[in-house]
Short mmCIF file of C-alpha atoms in Angstrom, two decimals:
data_model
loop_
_atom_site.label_atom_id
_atom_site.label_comp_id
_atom_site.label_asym_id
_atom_site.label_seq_id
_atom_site.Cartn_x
_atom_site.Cartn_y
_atom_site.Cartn_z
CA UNK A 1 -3.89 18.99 -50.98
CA UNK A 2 -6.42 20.17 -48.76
CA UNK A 3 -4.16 21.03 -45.79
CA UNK A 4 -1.68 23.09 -48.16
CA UNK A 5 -5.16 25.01 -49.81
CA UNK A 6 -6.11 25.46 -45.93
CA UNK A 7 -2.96 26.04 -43.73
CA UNK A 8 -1.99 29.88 -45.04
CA UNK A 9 -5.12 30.38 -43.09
CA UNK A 10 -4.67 29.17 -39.89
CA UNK A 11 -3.27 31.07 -36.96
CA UNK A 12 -1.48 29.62 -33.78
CA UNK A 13 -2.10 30.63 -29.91
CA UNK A 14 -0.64 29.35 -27.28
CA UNK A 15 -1.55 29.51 -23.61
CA UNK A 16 0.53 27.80 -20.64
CA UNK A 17 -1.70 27.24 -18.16
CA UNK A 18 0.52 27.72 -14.76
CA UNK A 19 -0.29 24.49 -12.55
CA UNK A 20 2.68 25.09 -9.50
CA UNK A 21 0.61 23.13 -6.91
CA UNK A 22 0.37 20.15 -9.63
CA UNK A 23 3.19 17.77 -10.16
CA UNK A 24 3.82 15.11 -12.86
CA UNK A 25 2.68 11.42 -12.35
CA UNK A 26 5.72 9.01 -12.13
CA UNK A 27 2.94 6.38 -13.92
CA UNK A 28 1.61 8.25 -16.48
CA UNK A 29 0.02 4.92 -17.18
CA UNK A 30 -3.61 4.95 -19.45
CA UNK A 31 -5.79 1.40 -18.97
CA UNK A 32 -8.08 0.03 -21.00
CA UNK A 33 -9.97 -2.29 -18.50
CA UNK A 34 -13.08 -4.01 -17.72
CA UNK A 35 -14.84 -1.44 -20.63
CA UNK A 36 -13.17 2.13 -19.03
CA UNK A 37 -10.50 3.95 -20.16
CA UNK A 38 -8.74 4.83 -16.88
CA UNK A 39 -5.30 6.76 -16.04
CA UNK A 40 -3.21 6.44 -13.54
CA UNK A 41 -6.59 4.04 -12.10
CA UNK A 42 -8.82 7.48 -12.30
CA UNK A 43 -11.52 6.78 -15.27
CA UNK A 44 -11.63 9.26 -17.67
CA UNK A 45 -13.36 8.66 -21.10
CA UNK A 46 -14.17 10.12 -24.86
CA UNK A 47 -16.89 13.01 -24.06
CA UNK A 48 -16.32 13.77 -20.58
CA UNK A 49 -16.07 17.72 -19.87
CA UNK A 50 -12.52 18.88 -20.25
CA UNK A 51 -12.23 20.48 -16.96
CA UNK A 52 -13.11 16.96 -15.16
CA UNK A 53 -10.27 15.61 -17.53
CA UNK A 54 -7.65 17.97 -16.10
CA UNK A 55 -8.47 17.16 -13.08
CA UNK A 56 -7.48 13.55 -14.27
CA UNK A 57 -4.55 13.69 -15.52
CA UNK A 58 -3.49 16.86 -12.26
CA UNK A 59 -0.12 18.17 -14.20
CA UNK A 60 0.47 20.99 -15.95
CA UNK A 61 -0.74 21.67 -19.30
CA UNK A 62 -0.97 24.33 -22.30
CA UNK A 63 -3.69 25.11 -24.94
CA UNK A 64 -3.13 25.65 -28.42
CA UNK A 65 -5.82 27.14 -30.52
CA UNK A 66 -6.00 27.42 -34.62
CA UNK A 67 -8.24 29.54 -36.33
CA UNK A 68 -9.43 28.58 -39.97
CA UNK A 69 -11.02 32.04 -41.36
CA UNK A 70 -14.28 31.99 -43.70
CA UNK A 71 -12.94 31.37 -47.42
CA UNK A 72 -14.31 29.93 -50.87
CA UNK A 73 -12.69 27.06 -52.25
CA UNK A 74 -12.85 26.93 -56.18
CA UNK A 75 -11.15 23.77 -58.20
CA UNK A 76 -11.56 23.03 -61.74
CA UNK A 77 -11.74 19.45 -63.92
CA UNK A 78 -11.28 18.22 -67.44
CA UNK A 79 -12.88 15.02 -68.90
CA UNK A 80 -8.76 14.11 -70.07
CA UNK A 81 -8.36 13.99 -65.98
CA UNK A 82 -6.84 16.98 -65.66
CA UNK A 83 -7.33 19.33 -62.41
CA UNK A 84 -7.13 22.68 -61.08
CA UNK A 85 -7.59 24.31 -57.66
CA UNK A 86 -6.89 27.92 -56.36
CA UNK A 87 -4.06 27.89 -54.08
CA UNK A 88 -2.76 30.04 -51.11
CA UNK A 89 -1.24 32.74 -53.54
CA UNK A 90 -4.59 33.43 -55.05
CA UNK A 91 -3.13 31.54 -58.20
CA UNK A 92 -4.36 28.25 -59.96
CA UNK A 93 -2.33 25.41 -59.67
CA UNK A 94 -3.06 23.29 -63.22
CA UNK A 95 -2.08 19.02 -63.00
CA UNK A 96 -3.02 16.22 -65.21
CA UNK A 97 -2.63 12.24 -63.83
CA UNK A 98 -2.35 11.29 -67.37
CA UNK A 99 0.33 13.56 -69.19
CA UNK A 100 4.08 14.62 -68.19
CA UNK A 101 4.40 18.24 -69.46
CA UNK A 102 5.85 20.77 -66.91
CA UNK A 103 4.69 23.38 -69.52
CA UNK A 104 1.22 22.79 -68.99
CA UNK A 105 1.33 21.89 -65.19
CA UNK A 106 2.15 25.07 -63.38
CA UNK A 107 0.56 27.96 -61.72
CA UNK A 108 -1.37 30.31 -63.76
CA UNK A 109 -3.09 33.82 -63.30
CA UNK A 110 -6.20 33.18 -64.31
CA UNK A 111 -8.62 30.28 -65.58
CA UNK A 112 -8.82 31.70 -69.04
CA UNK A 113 -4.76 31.27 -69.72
CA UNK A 114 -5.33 27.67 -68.70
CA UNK A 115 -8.43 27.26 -71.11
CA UNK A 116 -6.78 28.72 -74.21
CA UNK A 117 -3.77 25.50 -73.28
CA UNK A 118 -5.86 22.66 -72.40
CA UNK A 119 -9.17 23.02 -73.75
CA UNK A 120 -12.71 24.12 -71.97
CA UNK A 121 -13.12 22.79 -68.68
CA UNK A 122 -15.82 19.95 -68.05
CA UNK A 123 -16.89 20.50 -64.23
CA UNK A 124 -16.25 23.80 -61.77
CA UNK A 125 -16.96 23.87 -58.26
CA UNK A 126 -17.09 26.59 -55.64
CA UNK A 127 -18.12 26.35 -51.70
CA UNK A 128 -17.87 28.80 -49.39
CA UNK A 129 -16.27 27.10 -46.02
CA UNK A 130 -17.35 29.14 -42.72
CA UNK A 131 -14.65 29.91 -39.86
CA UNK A 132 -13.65 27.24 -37.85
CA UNK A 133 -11.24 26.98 -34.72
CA UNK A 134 -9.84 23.67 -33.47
CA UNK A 135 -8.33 23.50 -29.79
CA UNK A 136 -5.72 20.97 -28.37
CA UNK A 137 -4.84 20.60 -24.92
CA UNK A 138 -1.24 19.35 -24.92
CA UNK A 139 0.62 18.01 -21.98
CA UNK A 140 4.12 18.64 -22.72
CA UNK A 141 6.01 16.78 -19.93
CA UNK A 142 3.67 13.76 -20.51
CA UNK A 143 3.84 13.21 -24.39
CA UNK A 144 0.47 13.53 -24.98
CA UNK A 145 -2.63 15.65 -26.15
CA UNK A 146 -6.27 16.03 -26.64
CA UNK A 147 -8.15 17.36 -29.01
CA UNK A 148 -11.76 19.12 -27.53
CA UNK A 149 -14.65 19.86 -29.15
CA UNK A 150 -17.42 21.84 -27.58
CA UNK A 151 -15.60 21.90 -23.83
CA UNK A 152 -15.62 17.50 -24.10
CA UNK A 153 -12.55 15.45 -24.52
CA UNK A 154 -12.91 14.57 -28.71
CA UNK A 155 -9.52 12.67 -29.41
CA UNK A 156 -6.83 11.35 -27.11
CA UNK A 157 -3.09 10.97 -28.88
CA UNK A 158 -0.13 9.80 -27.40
CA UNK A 159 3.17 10.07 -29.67
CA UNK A 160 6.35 7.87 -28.24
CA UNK A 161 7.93 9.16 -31.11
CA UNK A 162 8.82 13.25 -31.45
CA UNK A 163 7.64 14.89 -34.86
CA UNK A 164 10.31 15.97 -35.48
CA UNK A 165 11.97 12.75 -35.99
CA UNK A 166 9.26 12.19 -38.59
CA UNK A 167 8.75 15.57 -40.45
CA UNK A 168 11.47 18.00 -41.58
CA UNK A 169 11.31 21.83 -40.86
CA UNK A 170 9.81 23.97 -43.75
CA UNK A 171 11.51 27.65 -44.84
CA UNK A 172 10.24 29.79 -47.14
CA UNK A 173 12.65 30.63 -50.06
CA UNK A 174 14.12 34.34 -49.42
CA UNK A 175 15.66 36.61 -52.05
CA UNK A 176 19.29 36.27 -52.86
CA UNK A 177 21.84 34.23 -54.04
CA UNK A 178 20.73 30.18 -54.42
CA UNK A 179 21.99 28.32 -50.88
CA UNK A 180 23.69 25.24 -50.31
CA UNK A 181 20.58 22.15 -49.75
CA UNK A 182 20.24 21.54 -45.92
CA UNK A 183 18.98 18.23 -44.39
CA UNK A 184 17.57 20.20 -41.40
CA UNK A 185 15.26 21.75 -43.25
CA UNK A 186 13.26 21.96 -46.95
CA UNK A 187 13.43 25.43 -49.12
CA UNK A 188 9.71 25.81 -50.24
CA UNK A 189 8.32 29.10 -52.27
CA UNK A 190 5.09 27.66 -50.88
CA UNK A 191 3.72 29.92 -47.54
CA UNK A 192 1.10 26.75 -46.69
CA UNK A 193 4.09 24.35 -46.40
CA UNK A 194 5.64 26.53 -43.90
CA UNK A 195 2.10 27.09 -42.27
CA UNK A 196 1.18 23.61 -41.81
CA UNK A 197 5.11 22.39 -40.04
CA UNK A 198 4.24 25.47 -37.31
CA UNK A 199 0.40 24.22 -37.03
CA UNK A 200 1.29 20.59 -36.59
CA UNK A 201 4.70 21.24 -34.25
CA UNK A 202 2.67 23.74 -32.07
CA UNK A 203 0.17 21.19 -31.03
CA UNK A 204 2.12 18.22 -30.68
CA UNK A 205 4.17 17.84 -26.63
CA UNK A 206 7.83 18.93 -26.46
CA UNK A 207 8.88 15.26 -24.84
CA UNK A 208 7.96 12.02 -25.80
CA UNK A 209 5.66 9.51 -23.95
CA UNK A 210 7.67 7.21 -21.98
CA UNK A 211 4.71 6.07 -19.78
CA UNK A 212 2.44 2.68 -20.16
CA UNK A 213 -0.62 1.41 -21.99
CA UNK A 214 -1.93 -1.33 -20.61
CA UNK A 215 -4.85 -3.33 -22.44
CA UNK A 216 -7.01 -6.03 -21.35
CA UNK A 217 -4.14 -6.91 -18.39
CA UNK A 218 -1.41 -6.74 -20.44
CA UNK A 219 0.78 -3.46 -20.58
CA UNK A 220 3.61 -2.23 -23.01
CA UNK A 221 5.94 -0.03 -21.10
CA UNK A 222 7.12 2.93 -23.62
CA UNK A 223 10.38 3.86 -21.59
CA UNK A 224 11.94 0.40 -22.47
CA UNK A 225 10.24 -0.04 -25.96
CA UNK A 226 12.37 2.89 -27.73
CA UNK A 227 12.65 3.86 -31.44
CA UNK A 228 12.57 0.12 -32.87
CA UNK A 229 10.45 -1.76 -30.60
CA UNK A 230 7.23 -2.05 -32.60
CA UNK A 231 7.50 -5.62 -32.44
CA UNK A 232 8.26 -5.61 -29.10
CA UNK A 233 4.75 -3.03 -28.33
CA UNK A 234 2.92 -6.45 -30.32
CA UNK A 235 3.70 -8.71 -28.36
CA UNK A 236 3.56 -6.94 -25.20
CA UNK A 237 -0.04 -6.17 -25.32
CA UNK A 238 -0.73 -9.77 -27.54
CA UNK A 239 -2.24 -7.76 -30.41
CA UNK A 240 -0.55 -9.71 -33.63
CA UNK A 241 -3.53 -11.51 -34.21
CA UNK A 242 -5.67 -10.72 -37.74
CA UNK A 243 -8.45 -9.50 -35.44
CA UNK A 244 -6.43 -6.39 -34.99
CA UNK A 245 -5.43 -5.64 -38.84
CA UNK A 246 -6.20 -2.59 -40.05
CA UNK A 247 -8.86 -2.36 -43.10
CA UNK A 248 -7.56 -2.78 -46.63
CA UNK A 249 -3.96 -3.37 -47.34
CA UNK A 250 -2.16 -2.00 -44.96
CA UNK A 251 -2.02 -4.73 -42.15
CA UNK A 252 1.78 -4.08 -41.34
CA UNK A 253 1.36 -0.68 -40.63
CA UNK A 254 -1.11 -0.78 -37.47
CA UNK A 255 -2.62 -2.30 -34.99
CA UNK A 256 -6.07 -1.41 -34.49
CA UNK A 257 -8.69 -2.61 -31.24
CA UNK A 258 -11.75 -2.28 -31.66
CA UNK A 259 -14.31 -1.45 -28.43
CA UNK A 260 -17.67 -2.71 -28.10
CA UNK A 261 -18.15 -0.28 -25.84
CA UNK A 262 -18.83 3.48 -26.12
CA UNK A 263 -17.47 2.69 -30.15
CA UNK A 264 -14.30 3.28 -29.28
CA UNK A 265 -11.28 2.51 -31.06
CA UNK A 266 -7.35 2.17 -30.05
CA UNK A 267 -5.76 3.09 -33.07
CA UNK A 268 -1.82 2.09 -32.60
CA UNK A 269 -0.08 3.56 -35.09
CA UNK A 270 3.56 2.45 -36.79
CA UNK A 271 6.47 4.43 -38.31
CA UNK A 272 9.23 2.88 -40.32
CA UNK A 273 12.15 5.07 -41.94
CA UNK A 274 13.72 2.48 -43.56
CA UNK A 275 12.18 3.86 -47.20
CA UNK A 276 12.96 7.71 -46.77
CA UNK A 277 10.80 10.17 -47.98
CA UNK A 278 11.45 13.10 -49.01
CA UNK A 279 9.81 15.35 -46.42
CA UNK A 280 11.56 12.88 -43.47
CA UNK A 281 14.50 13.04 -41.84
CA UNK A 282 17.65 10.92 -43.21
CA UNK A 283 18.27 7.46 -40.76
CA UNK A 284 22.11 9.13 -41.07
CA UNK A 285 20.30 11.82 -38.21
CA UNK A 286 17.84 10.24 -36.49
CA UNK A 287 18.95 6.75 -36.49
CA UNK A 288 16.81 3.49 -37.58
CA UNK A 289 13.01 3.83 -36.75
CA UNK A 290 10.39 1.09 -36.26
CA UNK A 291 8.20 1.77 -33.63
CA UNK A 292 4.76 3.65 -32.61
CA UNK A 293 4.30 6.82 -34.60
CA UNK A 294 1.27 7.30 -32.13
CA UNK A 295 -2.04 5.61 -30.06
CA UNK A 296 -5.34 7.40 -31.12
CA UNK A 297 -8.24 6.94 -28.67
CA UNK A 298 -11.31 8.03 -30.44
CA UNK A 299 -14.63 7.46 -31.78
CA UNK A 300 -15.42 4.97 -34.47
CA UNK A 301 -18.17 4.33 -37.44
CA UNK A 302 -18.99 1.62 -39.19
CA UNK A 303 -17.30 2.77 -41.82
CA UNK A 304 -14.09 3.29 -40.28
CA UNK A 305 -13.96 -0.78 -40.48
CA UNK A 306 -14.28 -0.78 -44.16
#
C-alpha cells in the first residue's frame, strides 16, 4: 500500500555513463571468501566509495535516479477495523478486513461522506514525509545493480531471473470503447500502478546474470543453472542445511547466510510460478519457473533474524 500511496510521486532519470575503453568481464564472478566479498578476485565490500567500486567491476554502467517529492500522508481507522488512506488521486480509499460490502469500500471525496456511512472514526494520523531521492547504479550487460547511499555502495542485487518474467506491464485505462483482456499487460485506472512497473523496470539490468557466486569454495555457475535450477543453486553452494532457513515460515522460499563479519548477509532469493498470481506472467509465456528471483548483499540487524 505504501508503494502505490508513494509511486505517482516518483520521477525516473537515466544516465549512460559512456565507458568505450572498458570491456565486460568474461567471469563476472562475485566471492565470498576468507571474510571479503571479492569480484572477479578484486575486493570490493558494503560501504566502500562508489567510484572505487566502478573501478571494480571496469564495464560500463548507467545511473538511474528517483525522486520522492515532500508530501503529507493522512490515513484514517475505525475500532470495527475498518481503514482509510488518501490515495494518488487526492481521494480516500475506504476498506474494512471484517465486512464484504463493495458499497461501503470504495473511493470517496471527502472524509465526511465516509463518516455519515460507517460511523465516526476512532484514530487519524497525518505526517509530513520530506523529499527523498534514491540512486541505483545498474550494470546492464552484467545483470546486476547497486543501490548507493551517500556516494558508498548500500545494497548489491544480482537478478538471474528478468522482471519481466516476474511482473506484468501496467497501462492506464484510456477513454473509449471497453478492449479485449491482454496477458501482456494489466488495464489499471490507478496512475501509481503504472508508476511503480516504470520505477522498478528502470532500475533493474536489461540482461540477466549468467556469471558465478562462489561461497566459502564452492561456486554455483548461473549460465548452466537456468529458470528451474533452484535446487540445483542448493546444492551447488551446500546451503540446504536449517542453518540457512529464513526466519518464520517461509524456509522454502530462501536461502539466507549469515556473515560474522562486517554484519553482512547473502540473501538468496527464490521464485516459483507454479501458483500464478495475478500480477505475473502465465507459465503458458514464460515457461515453468523455479529458480533465484535474486542474491541481496547487504547489511543486517538483529532483528532481521527474528
Amino acid at each position: 500500500m505504501i508503494n502505490k500511496l508513494f509511486a505517482l510521486f516518483l520521477s525516473s532519470m537515466v544516465y549512460l555513463i559512456s565507458c568505450q575503453e572498458k570491456t565486460v568481464s568474461n567471469d563476472n564472478h562475485f566471492q565470498i571468501e576468507k571474510k571479503e566479498i571479492l569480484y572477479n578476485d578484486k575486493k570490493i565490500y558494503l560501504g566502500m566509495p562508489i567510484e572505487e567500486f566502478i573501478q571494480s567491476i571496469n564495464s560500463e554502467y548507467r545511473v538511474a535516479k528517483y525522486s520522492l517529492n515532500e508530501r503529507t500522508d493522512k490515513s484514517w481507522s475505525w475500532k470495527d477495523g475498518g481503514e482509510a488512506y488518501l490515495n494518488d488521486n487526492g481521494k480516500i480509499k475506504y476498506f474494512n478486513i471484517n465486512i464484504n460490502n463493495d458499497a461501503l469500500e470504495k473511493e470517496y471525496n471527502s472524509i465526511e461522506e465516509i463518516v455519515k456511512k460507517v460511523g465516526q472514526y476512532e484514530n487519524f494520523k497525518e505526517k509530513k514525509v520530506p523529499s527523498e531521492e534514491s540512486i541505483f547504479y545498474v550494470w546492464d550487460k552484467l545483470g546486476f545493480n547497486v543501490a548507493v547511499h551517500d556516494n558508498t555502495v548500500g545494497q548489491i542485487n544480482l537478478y538471474p531471473i528478468h522482471y519481466t518474467k516476474r511482473n506484468i506491464e501496467y497501462r492506464l485505462i484510456t477513454p473509449g470503447p471497453p478492449k479485449a483482456k491482454s496477458d501482456a499487460y494489466i488495464d489499471t485506472e490507478d496512475k501509481s500502478d503504472v508508476e511503480n512497473y516504470k520505477v522498478m523496470l528502470e532500475r533493474q539490468p536489461k540482461t540477466e546474470f549468467k556469471g558465478k557466486f562462489t561461497y566459502d569454495g564452492r561456486t554455483a555457475d548461473f549460465s548452466k543453472i537456468g529458470y528451474t535450477g533452484w535446487n540445483t543453486m542448493v546444492k551447488d553452494l551446500d546451503i540446504a542445511g536449517s542453518s540457512y532457513d529464513p526466519p518464520g515460515d517461509s524456509k522454502g522460499w530462501g536461502r539466507k547466510i549469515w556473515l560474522n563479519y562486517d554484519s553482512c548477509l547473502i540473501d538468496i532469493r527464490r521464485y516459483n510460478n507454479d501458483n500464478e498470481s495475478t500480477g505475473s506472467p502465465s507459465k503458458d509465456k514464460v515457461g515453468k519457473i523455479d529458480g533465484v528471483q535474486a542474491i541481496e548483499i547487504w547489511r543486517f540487524t538483529e532483528g532481521d533474524r527474528k
